[in-house]
Tab-separated table of C-alpha atoms in Angstrom:
chain	number	residue	atom	x	y	z
T	1	UNK	CA	229.829	123.008	-69.001
T	2	UNK	CA	231.562	123.921	-65.755
T	3	UNK	CA	233.378	127.228	-66.139
T	4	UNK	CA	231.286	128.218	-69.149
T	5	UNK	CA	228.070	127.826	-67.249
T	6	UNK	CA	229.485	129.573	-64.137
T	7	UNK	CA	230.908	132.546	-65.967
T	8	UNK	CA	227.678	133.123	-68.008
T	9	UNK	CA	225.514	132.573	-64.847
T	10	UNK	CA	227.573	135.270	-63.087
T	11	UNK	CA	227.085	137.667	-66.019
T	12	UNK	CA	223.392	136.975	-66.040
T	13	UNK	CA	223.101	137.656	-62.266
T	14	UNK	CA	225.064	140.883	-62.721
T	15	UNK	CA	222.885	142.015	-65.640
T	16	UNK	CA	219.728	141.187	-63.643
T	17	UNK	CA	220.789	143.502	-60.753
T	18	UNK	CA	220.153	140.750	-58.259
T	19	UNK	CA	216.751	139.730	-59.474
T	20	UNK	CA	217.932	136.283	-60.525
T	21	UNK	CA	219.680	133.958	-58.039
T	22	UNK	CA	222.661	131.771	-58.960
T	23	UNK	CA	220.611	128.519	-59.350
T	24	UNK	CA	218.122	130.142	-61.670
T	25	UNK	CA	220.904	131.785	-63.649
T	26	UNK	CA	222.681	128.482	-64.095
T	27	UNK	CA	219.409	126.827	-65.209
T	28	UNK	CA	218.776	129.571	-67.662
T	29	UNK	CA	222.315	129.342	-69.110
T	30	UNK	CA	221.947	125.574	-69.468
T	31	UNK	CA	218.579	125.958	-71.185
T	32	UNK	CA	219.910	128.572	-73.591
T	33	UNK	CA	222.933	126.533	-74.441
T	34	UNK	CA	220.968	123.402	-75.071
T	35	UNK	CA	218.411	125.273	-77.270
T	36	UNK	CA	221.232	126.872	-79.293
T	37	UNK	CA	222.901	123.450	-79.770
T	38	UNK	CA	219.577	121.863	-80.893
T	39	UNK	CA	218.975	124.704	-83.332
T	40	UNK	CA	222.445	124.284	-84.762
T	41	UNK	CA	221.836	120.625	-85.331
T	42	UNK	CA	218.472	121.256	-86.902
T	43	UNK	CA	219.874	123.899	-89.279
T	44	UNK	CA	222.683	121.557	-90.285
T	45	UNK	CA	220.245	118.743	-90.948
T	46	UNK	CA	218.073	121.070	-93.074
T	47	UNK	CA	221.098	122.146	-95.028
T	48	UNK	CA	222.168	118.588	-95.706
T	49	UNK	CA	218.647	117.676	-96.763
T	50	UNK	CA	218.569	120.624	-99.161
T	51	UNK	CA	221.892	119.681	-100.684
T	52	UNK	CA	220.702	116.123	-101.182
T	53	UNK	CA	217.480	117.346	-102.831
T	54	UNK	CA	219.516	119.576	-105.152
T	55	UNK	CA	221.775	116.647	-106.048
T	56	UNK	CA	218.761	114.455	-106.909
T	57	UNK	CA	217.407	117.083	-109.320
């Protein structure tokens, strides 16, 4: 994630007014990104399953 992680970590540190250090910010960004990706996959799988069920009807 390189630059993506670094740029969002910097924003998060700025928004936190110094209450989050760089390592924690990077960890949070990674966790948020991974959770969003997993959610997108789950939603896609649910949509595909719904389409298949509709086709079978």
